[in-house]
Coordinates of C-alpha atoms and ligand atoms in Angstrom, one line a residue:
M15 CA -35.6 -158.2 -95.2
K16 CA -36.8 -156.6 -91.9
I17 CA -39.5 -158.5 -89.9
S18 CA -41.4 -156.7 -87.1
K19 CA -40.2 -157.3 -83.7
R20 CA -43.4 -158.9 -82.6
V21 CA -43.5 -161.5 -85.4
A22 CA -39.6 -162.2 -84.8
S23 CA -40.3 -162.6 -81.2
A24 CA -43.4 -164.9 -81.7
V25 CA -41.2 -167.1 -84.0
A26 CA -38.5 -167.4 -81.3
V27 CA -41.0 -168.2 -78.6
S28 CA -42.6 -171.0 -80.6
S29 CA -39.2 -172.5 -81.7
L30 CA -38.0 -172.4 -78.1
S31 CA -41.1 -174.0 -76.7
L32 CA -40.9 -176.8 -79.4
S33 CA -37.3 -177.6 -79.1
A34 CA -36.9 -176.8 -75.4
F35 CA -33.1 -176.6 -76.0
A36 CA -33.0 -180.3 -77.2
A37 CA -31.3 -179.4 -80.5
D38 CA -28.3 -177.9 -78.7
K39 CA -26.1 -180.7 -78.0
V40 CA -22.8 -179.0 -77.2
Y41 CA -22.3 -176.1 -75.1
L42 CA -19.3 -174.0 -74.9
N43 CA -18.1 -170.4 -74.6
Q44 CA -19.0 -168.8 -77.9
W45 CA -16.6 -165.7 -77.5
G46 CA -13.5 -167.6 -77.8
F47 CA -10.7 -168.8 -75.4
T48 CA -7.3 -167.5 -74.5
P49 CA -4.5 -169.9 -75.5
E50 CA -3.6 -170.8 -71.8
Q51 CA -7.0 -171.1 -70.2
S52 CA -8.5 -174.5 -69.5
K53 CA -11.2 -175.2 -72.1
V54 CA -14.2 -177.3 -71.6
A55 CA -17.3 -178.2 -73.7
I56 CA -20.4 -179.8 -72.2
V57 CA -22.0 -182.5 -74.2
K58 CA -25.6 -183.4 -73.6
N59 CA -25.0 -187.1 -73.3
A60 CA -24.4 -189.2 -70.2
S61 CA -21.8 -191.6 -71.6
S62 CA -18.3 -191.4 -72.7
M63 CA -18.3 -190.3 -76.4
P64 CA -15.6 -189.9 -79.0
F65 CA -14.9 -186.4 -80.2
T66 CA -12.4 -184.7 -82.5
V67 CA -11.1 -181.1 -82.9
T68 CA -10.0 -180.0 -86.6
R69 CA -8.8 -176.8 -87.8
L70 CA -11.5 -174.9 -89.8
N71 CA -9.2 -173.7 -92.6
N72 CA -7.5 -176.9 -93.5
G73 CA -9.5 -179.7 -91.8
A74 CA -6.3 -181.0 -90.0
Q75 CA -7.1 -183.0 -87.0
E76 CA -5.6 -181.5 -83.8
L77 CA -7.1 -183.7 -81.1
S78 CA -9.1 -186.9 -80.8
A79 CA -10.4 -188.1 -77.4
T80 CA -13.5 -189.2 -75.5
T81 CA -15.8 -187.2 -73.3
R82 CA -15.7 -187.8 -69.6
P83 CA -19.2 -188.4 -67.9
S84 CA -19.9 -185.8 -65.3
G85 CA -23.3 -186.7 -64.0
K86 CA -26.6 -184.9 -63.7
W87 CA -27.3 -181.1 -63.1
E88 CA -30.6 -181.2 -61.4
D89 CA -31.1 -177.5 -61.9
A90 CA -31.0 -178.1 -65.7
G91 CA -32.6 -181.7 -65.7
M92 CA -29.5 -182.7 -67.7
T93 CA -27.0 -185.5 -67.5
V94 CA -23.9 -184.6 -69.4
S95 CA -20.3 -185.5 -70.1
L96 CA -17.2 -183.2 -70.6
A97 CA -15.0 -182.6 -73.6
D98 CA -11.7 -181.3 -72.4
I99 CA -10.1 -179.3 -75.2
S100 CA -7.5 -177.5 -73.3
A101 CA -4.8 -179.1 -75.3
I102 CA -5.8 -176.7 -78.1
T103 CA -3.5 -173.7 -77.6
A104 CA -2.5 -172.3 -80.9
P105 CA -4.6 -169.3 -82.0
G106 CA -7.1 -170.2 -84.7
E107 CA -10.5 -171.3 -85.6
Y108 CA -11.6 -174.9 -84.8
R109 CA -14.5 -177.3 -85.3
L110 CA -15.4 -179.5 -82.2
S111 CA -17.3 -182.7 -83.5
V112 CA -18.9 -185.1 -81.0
D113 CA -20.5 -188.2 -82.4
G114 CA -24.3 -187.7 -83.0
A115 CA -24.2 -183.9 -82.4
D116 CA -24.0 -180.9 -84.8
P117 CA -20.5 -179.7 -84.9
V118 CA -19.6 -176.5 -83.0
I119 CA -17.0 -173.9 -83.9
F120 CA -14.7 -172.2 -81.4
T121 CA -11.7 -169.9 -81.6
V122 CA -8.5 -169.5 -79.6
H123 CA -7.3 -165.9 -79.7
P124 CA -4.6 -164.1 -77.5
N125 CA -7.3 -161.5 -76.7
P126 CA -10.7 -162.8 -77.1
Y127 CA -12.5 -160.4 -74.7
G128 CA -11.2 -156.9 -75.8
A129 CA -14.2 -156.0 -78.1
L130 CA -16.7 -157.6 -75.7
H131 CA -15.4 -155.6 -72.8
D132 CA -15.6 -152.4 -74.7
A133 CA -19.3 -153.1 -75.7
V134 CA -20.2 -154.0 -72.1
I135 CA -18.9 -150.8 -70.8
K136 CA -20.2 -148.8 -73.7
A137 CA -23.7 -150.0 -72.9
Y138 CA -23.7 -147.4 -70.1
Y139 CA -23.3 -144.7 -72.7
Y140 CA -26.3 -146.0 -74.6
N141 CA -28.3 -145.7 -71.4
R142 CA -27.4 -142.0 -70.6
A143 CA -30.3 -140.0 -69.6
G144 CA -30.6 -136.4 -70.9
M145 CA -28.2 -136.8 -74.0
A146 CA -28.8 -137.2 -77.6
L147 CA -26.7 -140.2 -78.9
D148 CA -24.9 -139.0 -82.1
Q149 CA -24.3 -141.4 -85.0
A150 CA -20.5 -140.8 -84.6
F151 CA -20.5 -142.5 -81.3
A152 CA -23.8 -144.7 -81.3
G153 CA -23.7 -145.8 -84.9
K154 CA -27.1 -147.2 -86.0
W155 CA -28.4 -146.9 -82.5
H156 CA -28.2 -143.0 -82.5
R157 CA -31.2 -141.5 -81.0
R158 CA -32.6 -138.2 -79.8
A159 CA -32.2 -137.1 -76.1
G160 CA -34.8 -138.1 -73.6
H161 CA -35.5 -137.1 -69.9
P162 CA -33.7 -133.9 -69.5
D163 CA -34.6 -133.9 -65.9
T164 CA -33.9 -130.3 -65.4
Q165 CA -37.4 -129.5 -63.9
T166 CA -38.2 -132.4 -61.6
L167 CA -40.7 -132.3 -58.9
T168 CA -40.5 -133.6 -55.3
L169 CA -43.3 -136.0 -54.1
G170 CA -44.8 -134.9 -50.8
A171 CA -43.3 -131.3 -51.4
P172 CA -45.9 -129.7 -54.0
D173 CA -44.7 -126.1 -53.1
T174 CA -41.1 -126.9 -53.8
D175 CA -39.7 -125.2 -57.0
P176 CA -38.6 -127.7 -59.8
V177 CA -35.1 -129.0 -59.1
D178 CA -32.4 -130.0 -61.8
R179 CA -31.7 -133.8 -61.4
S180 CA -30.2 -134.3 -64.8
K181 CA -27.8 -136.8 -66.2
G182 CA -27.1 -140.4 -64.8
W183 CA -27.9 -143.6 -66.5
Y184 CA -31.4 -145.2 -66.8
D185 CA -31.5 -148.0 -64.5
A186 CA -32.3 -150.7 -66.9
G187 CA -35.0 -151.5 -69.6
D188 CA -37.0 -148.8 -67.8
Y189 CA -36.2 -145.0 -67.7
N190 CA -36.0 -144.4 -64.0
K191 CA -33.0 -143.6 -61.9
Y192 CA -32.6 -145.4 -58.6
I193 CA -30.1 -144.4 -56.0
V194 CA -29.7 -147.9 -54.4
N195 CA -29.0 -149.5 -57.6
S196 CA -26.7 -146.8 -58.8
G197 CA -24.8 -147.5 -55.6
I198 CA -23.5 -151.0 -56.3
S199 CA -23.2 -150.3 -60.1
T200 CA -21.1 -147.0 -59.7
Y201 CA -19.0 -148.8 -57.0
T202 CA -18.2 -151.7 -59.2
L203 CA -17.2 -149.5 -62.0
L204 CA -15.0 -147.3 -59.6
R205 CA -13.6 -150.7 -58.4
A206 CA -12.9 -151.7 -62.0
Y207 CA -10.8 -148.5 -62.3
L208 CA -9.1 -148.7 -59.0
D209 CA -7.9 -152.3 -59.7
H210 CA -7.1 -151.8 -63.4
S211 CA -6.1 -148.1 -63.8
D212 CA -3.2 -148.8 -66.1
F213 CA -5.5 -150.6 -68.5
Y214 CA -8.3 -147.9 -68.3
D215 CA -6.0 -145.0 -68.6
S216 CA -5.2 -145.8 -72.2
R217 CA -8.5 -147.5 -73.1
H218 CA -11.2 -145.7 -75.2
W219 CA -14.4 -146.9 -76.7
N220 CA -15.6 -143.9 -78.7
I221 CA -17.9 -141.9 -76.5
P222 CA -18.2 -138.1 -76.6
E223 CA -15.5 -137.5 -74.1
S224 CA -12.9 -139.9 -75.7
M225 CA -10.8 -136.9 -76.8
N226 CA -10.4 -135.3 -73.4
N227 CA -7.5 -136.1 -71.1
R228 CA -9.5 -138.4 -68.6
A229 CA -10.1 -142.1 -68.9
D230 CA -13.2 -143.1 -70.7
L231 CA -14.3 -145.1 -67.7
L232 CA -14.0 -142.1 -65.5
D233 CA -15.9 -139.8 -67.9
E234 CA -18.7 -142.6 -68.0
I235 CA -18.7 -142.7 -64.1
L236 CA -19.0 -139.0 -63.7
W237 CA -22.1 -139.0 -65.8
N238 CA -23.8 -140.9 -63.1
L239 CA -22.1 -139.2 -60.1
D240 CA -23.2 -135.9 -61.4
W241 CA -26.9 -137.1 -61.3
M242 CA -26.4 -138.8 -57.8
V243 CA -25.1 -135.5 -56.1
T244 CA -28.4 -133.8 -57.2
M245 CA -30.5 -136.4 -55.2
Q246 CA -29.0 -135.1 -52.0
D247 CA -31.4 -132.9 -49.9
S248 CA -30.1 -129.9 -48.0
D249 CA -30.4 -131.9 -44.7
G250 CA -28.0 -134.5 -46.0
G251 CA -30.6 -137.2 -46.7
V252 CA -31.0 -138.6 -50.2
F253 CA -34.0 -139.3 -52.2
H254 CA -34.6 -142.9 -53.0
K255 CA -35.2 -142.4 -56.8
L256 CA -36.1 -140.1 -59.5
T257 CA -39.1 -141.7 -61.3
T258 CA -42.3 -141.4 -63.2
L259 CA -45.4 -142.6 -61.3
S260 CA -45.8 -145.7 -63.6
F261 CA -43.4 -147.4 -66.0
S262 CA -43.8 -146.0 -69.5
G263 CA -44.6 -148.2 -72.5
P264 CA -42.0 -149.5 -74.9
V265 CA -41.2 -146.0 -76.6
M266 CA -38.0 -144.2 -77.2
P267 CA -36.7 -141.9 -74.4
D268 CA -37.9 -138.7 -76.0
A269 CA -41.4 -140.1 -76.3
A270 CA -41.5 -141.0 -72.7
T271 CA -42.5 -137.6 -71.4
A272 CA -44.5 -138.2 -68.1
T273 CA -43.5 -136.0 -65.1
R274 CA -40.4 -137.1 -63.1
Y275 CA -40.5 -136.9 -59.4
A276 CA -38.0 -137.4 -56.6
T277 CA -39.6 -139.7 -54.1
A278 CA -39.1 -139.9 -50.2
K279 CA -35.6 -140.1 -48.8
S280 CA -34.4 -143.4 -47.4
T281 CA -31.8 -144.9 -45.2
A282 CA -30.7 -147.2 -47.9
A283 CA -30.2 -144.3 -50.4
A284 CA -28.2 -142.1 -48.0
L285 CA -25.8 -145.2 -47.1
N286 CA -25.3 -146.2 -50.8
F287 CA -24.7 -142.5 -51.7
A288 CA -22.1 -142.1 -48.7
A289 CA -20.4 -145.3 -49.8
V290 CA -20.0 -144.3 -53.5
M291 CA -19.1 -140.6 -52.7
S292 CA -16.4 -141.9 -50.3
V293 CA -14.9 -144.2 -53.0
A294 CA -15.3 -141.4 -55.8
A295 CA -13.2 -139.1 -53.4
R296 CA -10.3 -141.5 -53.8
V297 CA -10.5 -141.5 -57.5
F298 CA -11.3 -137.8 -58.4
D299 CA -8.7 -135.6 -56.5
E300 CA -10.3 -132.4 -57.7
R301 CA -13.7 -133.3 -56.2
R302 CA -12.3 -135.0 -53.0
D303 CA -13.5 -132.5 -50.6
D304 CA -17.0 -132.0 -51.9
Y305 CA -17.6 -135.8 -52.2
L306 CA -16.3 -136.4 -48.7
E307 CA -18.5 -133.7 -47.2
R308 CA -21.5 -134.9 -49.0
A309 CA -20.6 -138.5 -47.8
N310 CA -20.4 -137.1 -44.3
R311 CA -23.7 -135.4 -44.3
A312 CA -25.5 -138.5 -45.8
L313 CA -23.8 -140.8 -43.1
Q314 CA -25.0 -138.4 -40.4
W315 CA -28.5 -138.3 -41.9
A316 CA -28.5 -142.2 -42.0
Q317 CA -27.4 -142.3 -38.3
N318 CA -30.3 -140.0 -37.3
N319 CA -32.8 -141.9 -39.5
P320 CA -31.7 -145.5 -39.2
K321 CA -35.1 -147.1 -40.1
Q322 CA -36.4 -144.9 -43.1
Y323 CA -37.2 -148.1 -45.3
Y324 CA -38.5 -147.1 -48.6
T325 CA -41.7 -148.6 -50.0
N326 CA -43.4 -147.0 -53.0
E327 CA -45.7 -144.2 -52.3
D328 CA -49.4 -145.2 -53.0
N329 CA -49.4 -143.7 -56.5
V330 CA -45.9 -144.9 -57.4
K331 CA -45.7 -148.2 -59.3
T332 CA -42.1 -148.4 -60.4
G333 CA -39.1 -150.4 -59.2
Q334 CA -38.9 -150.2 -55.4
Y335 CA -35.3 -151.5 -54.4
G336 CA -36.7 -151.8 -50.9
D337 CA -34.4 -153.2 -48.3
T338 CA -35.1 -153.7 -44.6
S339 CA -31.9 -155.3 -43.7
L340 CA -29.4 -152.5 -43.6
S341 CA -26.5 -153.5 -41.4
D342 CA -24.5 -154.5 -44.5
E343 CA -25.0 -150.9 -45.9
H344 CA -24.2 -149.3 -42.5
N345 CA -20.9 -151.2 -42.4
W346 CA -20.1 -150.7 -46.1
A347 CA -20.7 -146.8 -46.0
A348 CA -18.6 -146.5 -42.8
I349 CA -15.8 -148.6 -44.1
E350 CA -15.6 -146.6 -47.4
Y351 CA -15.6 -143.3 -45.4
A352 CA -13.0 -144.4 -43.0
I353 CA -10.8 -145.7 -45.9
S354 CA -10.9 -142.3 -47.6
Q355 CA -10.3 -140.5 -44.2
R356 CA -7.5 -143.0 -43.5
N357 CA -9.0 -143.7 -40.1
S358 CA -7.2 -146.9 -39.0
K359 CA -8.9 -147.0 -35.6
M360 CA -12.4 -147.1 -37.1
L361 CA -11.5 -149.6 -39.8
S362 CA -10.2 -152.1 -37.2
E363 CA -13.5 -151.8 -35.5
L364 CA -15.5 -152.1 -38.6
A365 CA -13.5 -155.0 -40.2
G366 CA -14.2 -157.0 -36.9
K367 CA -18.0 -156.6 -37.6
L368 CA -18.1 -158.1 -41.1
S369 CA -20.4 -161.0 -41.7
A370 CA -19.4 -164.0 -44.0
V371 CA -18.4 -163.3 -47.5
S372 CA -21.3 -163.5 -50.1
A373 CA -21.7 -162.5 -53.6
P374 CA -22.6 -158.8 -53.8
S375 CA -26.1 -157.7 -55.0
W376 CA -28.0 -154.3 -54.7
A377 CA -29.5 -155.6 -51.5
N378 CA -26.4 -157.2 -49.9
V379 CA -23.2 -155.3 -50.1
T380 CA -20.9 -157.2 -47.7
G381 CA -18.8 -158.5 -50.5
L382 CA -18.1 -154.8 -51.5
S383 CA -16.7 -154.1 -48.0
Y384 CA -14.3 -157.1 -48.3
L385 CA -13.1 -155.9 -51.6
S386 CA -12.3 -152.3 -50.5
L387 CA -10.6 -153.6 -47.4
L388 CA -8.5 -155.9 -49.3
R389 CA -7.6 -153.6 -52.1
D390 CA -7.6 -150.2 -50.6
A391 CA -6.9 -150.6 -46.8
K392 CA -3.8 -152.8 -46.8
G393 CA -1.8 -150.2 -44.9
L394 CA -4.6 -149.1 -42.7
L395 CA -5.4 -152.4 -41.0
R396 CA -3.0 -154.2 -38.6
E397 CA -1.3 -157.2 -40.4
N398 CA -3.4 -159.7 -38.5
E399 CA -6.7 -157.9 -39.1
Y400 CA -5.8 -157.7 -43.0
Q401 CA -5.0 -161.5 -42.9
S402 CA -8.1 -162.3 -41.3
V403 CA -10.1 -160.5 -43.9
K404 CA -8.2 -162.2 -46.6
S405 CA -8.7 -165.6 -45.2
Q406 CA -12.4 -165.2 -45.1
L407 CA -12.4 -164.4 -48.8
G408 CA -10.2 -167.4 -49.3
A409 CA -12.6 -169.7 -47.5
Y410 CA -15.4 -168.4 -49.7
A411 CA -13.2 -169.1 -52.8
D412 CA -12.5 -172.6 -51.5
Q413 CA -16.2 -173.2 -51.0
Q414 CA -16.9 -172.1 -54.5
V415 CA -14.1 -174.4 -55.9
D416 CA -15.7 -177.4 -54.2
I417 CA -19.2 -176.4 -55.7
M418 CA -17.5 -176.2 -59.1
Q419 CA -16.0 -179.5 -58.8
A420 CA -19.2 -181.2 -57.9
N421 CA -21.3 -179.5 -60.6
A422 CA -21.9 -181.4 -63.8
F423 CA -21.1 -178.3 -65.9
R424 CA -18.0 -177.7 -63.8
I425 CA -19.2 -174.3 -62.7
P426 CA -19.4 -172.7 -59.2
V427 CA -23.2 -172.3 -59.2
V428 CA -25.9 -173.7 -56.9
T429 CA -29.8 -173.7 -57.0
K430 CA -30.1 -170.4 -54.9
D431 CA -28.0 -168.6 -57.4
F432 CA -30.9 -168.5 -59.8
V433 CA -32.6 -165.4 -58.7
W434 CA -33.8 -162.4 -60.8
G435 CA -30.6 -161.4 -62.5
S436 CA -28.8 -164.7 -62.0
N437 CA -26.2 -163.8 -64.6
A438 CA -25.1 -161.1 -62.4
V439 CA -24.8 -163.4 -59.4
M440 CA -22.4 -165.4 -61.5
M441 CA -20.3 -162.3 -62.3
N442 CA -20.2 -161.1 -58.9
K443 CA -19.0 -164.5 -57.7
A444 CA -16.4 -164.2 -60.5
M445 CA -15.3 -160.8 -59.2
L446 CA -14.7 -162.2 -55.6
L447 CA -12.9 -165.3 -57.0
E448 CA -10.7 -163.0 -59.2
N449 CA -9.6 -161.1 -56.1
A450 CA -9.0 -164.2 -54.2
Y451 CA -6.7 -165.3 -57.1
R452 CA -5.0 -162.1 -57.2
L453 CA -4.3 -162.2 -53.4
T454 CA -3.2 -165.9 -53.1
D455 CA -2.0 -166.9 -56.7
K456 CA -3.9 -170.2 -56.5
P457 CA -4.6 -171.1 -60.1
V458 CA -7.8 -173.1 -59.2
Y459 CA -9.5 -169.7 -58.4
R460 CA -8.6 -168.4 -61.9
T461 CA -10.1 -171.6 -63.4
A462 CA -13.4 -170.9 -61.5
V463 CA -13.3 -167.3 -62.9
F464 CA -12.9 -168.6 -66.4
A465 CA -15.6 -171.2 -65.8
L466 CA -18.1 -168.4 -64.9
V467 CA -17.1 -166.4 -67.9
D468 CA -17.6 -169.5 -70.0
Y469 CA -21.0 -169.9 -68.5
I470 CA -22.1 -166.5 -69.5
G471 CA -20.6 -167.0 -72.9
G472 CA -22.5 -170.2 -73.7
R473 CA -21.4 -173.1 -71.5
N474 CA -24.8 -173.2 -70.0
P475 CA -27.8 -175.3 -70.4
T476 CA -29.8 -172.8 -72.5
G477 CA -27.0 -172.5 -75.1
Y478 CA -27.2 -168.7 -75.1
S479 CA -24.3 -166.3 -75.0
F480 CA -26.1 -163.9 -72.7
V481 CA -24.5 -160.6 -73.9
T482 CA -26.4 -158.9 -76.9
G483 CA -24.4 -158.9 -80.1
F484 CA -21.8 -161.4 -79.0
G485 CA -21.6 -165.2 -79.8
N486 CA -23.6 -167.2 -82.4
K487 CA -26.8 -167.4 -80.3
S488 CA -27.4 -164.2 -78.1
P489 CA -30.5 -162.4 -76.8
R490 CA -32.4 -160.6 -79.6
F491 CA -35.5 -159.3 -77.8
I492 CA -34.2 -157.9 -74.3
H493 CA -36.6 -156.1 -72.1
H494 CA -35.1 -152.7 -72.9
R495 CA -37.3 -149.9 -74.1
P496 CA -34.9 -148.4 -76.7
S497 CA -34.1 -151.8 -78.1
E498 CA -37.8 -152.6 -78.4
A499 CA -38.8 -149.3 -79.7
D500 CA -36.1 -148.2 -82.2
G501 CA -37.2 -150.1 -85.2
I502 CA -33.7 -151.6 -85.5
A503 CA -33.5 -155.3 -85.7
D504 CA -30.4 -155.8 -83.6
P505 CA -30.7 -154.9 -79.9
V506 CA -28.3 -152.3 -78.5
P507 CA -25.1 -154.2 -78.1
G508 CA -23.1 -155.1 -74.9
W509 CA -26.0 -155.8 -72.5
L510 CA -26.0 -158.8 -70.2
A511 CA -29.5 -160.3 -70.0
G512 CA -30.7 -161.0 -66.5
G513 CA -30.5 -164.9 -67.1
P514 CA -32.5 -167.9 -66.1
Q515 CA -34.5 -168.2 -62.9
N516 CA -37.9 -169.9 -62.4
G517 CA -39.8 -167.2 -60.5
H518 CA -41.8 -166.4 -63.7
Q519 CA -42.9 -163.0 -62.3
D520 CA -43.9 -161.7 -65.5
G521 CA -46.4 -164.5 -66.4
C522 CA -44.7 -165.2 -69.7
R523 CA -44.7 -168.8 -71.1
Y524 CA -41.4 -170.3 -70.4
P525 CA -39.7 -173.3 -72.2
S526 CA -38.9 -174.9 -68.7
D527 CA -39.8 -174.7 -65.0
L528 CA -36.2 -175.6 -64.0
P529 CA -34.1 -172.8 -62.6
A530 CA -31.2 -173.0 -65.0
T531 CA -33.1 -173.5 -68.2
S532 CA -36.1 -171.0 -67.3
Y533 CA -35.1 -168.3 -69.6
L534 CA -37.0 -166.6 -72.5
D535 CA -35.5 -164.3 -75.2
D536 CA -38.7 -162.2 -75.4
W537 CA -39.5 -158.5 -74.5
C538 CA -42.3 -160.1 -72.3
S539 CA -39.8 -161.7 -70.0
Y540 CA -38.6 -158.9 -67.7
S541 CA -37.8 -161.4 -65.1
T542 CA -35.1 -163.2 -67.2
N543 CA -34.4 -161.0 -70.2
E544 CA -34.2 -157.4 -68.8
I545 CA -30.9 -155.6 -68.7
T546 CA -29.6 -153.3 -65.9
I547 CA -26.5 -151.2 -64.9
N548 CA -26.0 -153.4 -61.9
W549 CA -25.7 -156.6 -63.9
N550 CA -23.3 -155.2 -66.5
A551 CA -20.9 -153.8 -64.0
P552 CA -19.4 -157.0 -62.5
L553 CA -19.0 -158.3 -66.1
V554 CA -17.0 -155.1 -66.9
Y555 CA -14.9 -155.8 -63.8
V556 CA -14.3 -159.5 -64.7
L557 CA -13.5 -158.9 -68.4
A558 CA -11.0 -156.2 -67.4
S559 CA -9.6 -158.7 -65.1
V560 CA -9.1 -161.5 -67.5
I561 CA -7.8 -159.1 -70.2
T562 CA -5.1 -157.6 -67.9
G563 CA -4.1 -160.9 -66.5
K564 CA -2.1 -160.2 -63.4
Ligands
9MR606 O1 -33.0 -156.4 -59.9 C1 -34.1 -156.4 -59.1 C2 -34.4 -157.8 -58.6 O2 -33.4 -158.1 -57.6 C3 -36.0 -157.7 -57.9 O3 -36.2 -158.9 -57.5 C4 -36.8 -157.1 -59.0 C5 -38.2 -157.1 -58.3 O4 -38.4 -156.2 -57.3 O5 -36.6 -155.8 -59.3 C6 -35.3 -155.8 -60.0 O6 -35.0 -154.5 -60.3 C7 -35.6 -153.9 -61.4 C8 -36.1 -152.5 -60.8 O7 -37.0 -152.6 -59.7 C9 -36.6 -151.6 -61.9 N1 -35.7 -151.4 -63.1 C10 -35.4 -152.8 -63.5 C11 -34.8 -153.7 -62.5 C12 -34.4 -155.0 -63.1 O8 -35.5 -155.8 -63.5

């Protein structure tokens, strides 16, 4: 039986508000564990409680132990204890039973993250602008093409001929294309390729280009790079976004036909563009000269126009991605350009100007500079300079480990991580921790990475696995226009929902006011249940890392 999305969503909201998560007593990763990783379930009970683990197929008891009280997590208003199930290492399906709670099922598998990874990267294909999604690749989510963007206008330049600004990914649940957010998204996917190229060179997930001789990941990235280059003006500057004047309603792409405009140019767009073009020049040999020349012109434009901060034009109501603090972007773009030009002298200077490590976001790209210096500039920096950059990442990782050990859910998360798109904060932290692990071999950093993966997979106080289509309880009503409008009950798979935060910017009714439980699986909730290209990207990176090991 197919129930309408509205009815289904109303049911979901009312059951959420009645139960306020009280029915979920045990929280754990719903995607499965690798044999060797440490495995923890969180039990919503303050005291030490007996628990058992039995094999699902024959009922054999594999473990009998008691939970360890771990205190209160104020952000969730929850006092909990921990069931350590790390001793379960043989692949199989298991039942974890804690006195007084409904049993939960978990799996141990040599590669529990393979299908998940492929879905999380394939989500970008589902968000391609200007392309029909054929059933052969998109399955039941096949759809017509929308937004050809071959005849777009330019705001403030009514006499200019229409310009082809086609291809690219829709940013999110909306259909616009924003250079700033494309910056961090495309960089992170390029980073995933640079750091795991062996894995990607032989990995396919059934996209139209899968049969050519390039890695699927690179084909996917090119779809967006091809759009990004169309956003550069003849003076080297870069238009901030390609947008309709207002957001469309929840309709399919081909039904959202309002005129598309390039807006004003901005310093932030030029710098994001320059950084991405510089990195892409290291990956796509045949395009190296073109990308570097574009990066150079965008950098020069940004130097000549350092304070062109973007704010929406009066008649433009779509996402702003406004940023008035651009020293991190200036540094990042210069670092990427210098790495690609193998300019050691410039890199030494720039490496000395880095501010402290922090989790990357669209508005704060310092963490990306660290990653590029550590992974791509080893031979270009002096040994002492390189070690200093590395030790700053180590200090950040140590700090996250301390946070993890003090947190009742044993995850490296603090109150201020619960911003719009909190799940991506967690994955960006995991990306930094993974790099700290690879550079130092300290196992506790890997434990922190897995703790964050567990968090997204269900070891969190909402009890959701936050990726559509994966886990026993995952978002059904994401704020994603095709998923809302396509008449298909299941949302497009592989999307990471924004996640809990208590800003309540959309005015929906939330089950809780607390940062870690303020999440609503409803189309209404664009502040916790939208999806975007910059949130999936670090999850792609982290999953590729845990799959490839070291
Ligand atoms: O991810 C963005 C978040 O950091 C901001 O707080 C929020 C409000 O400005 O906007 C988010 O970005 C949205 C963008 O403006 C338009 N496309 C959807 C994005 C995710 O909600």
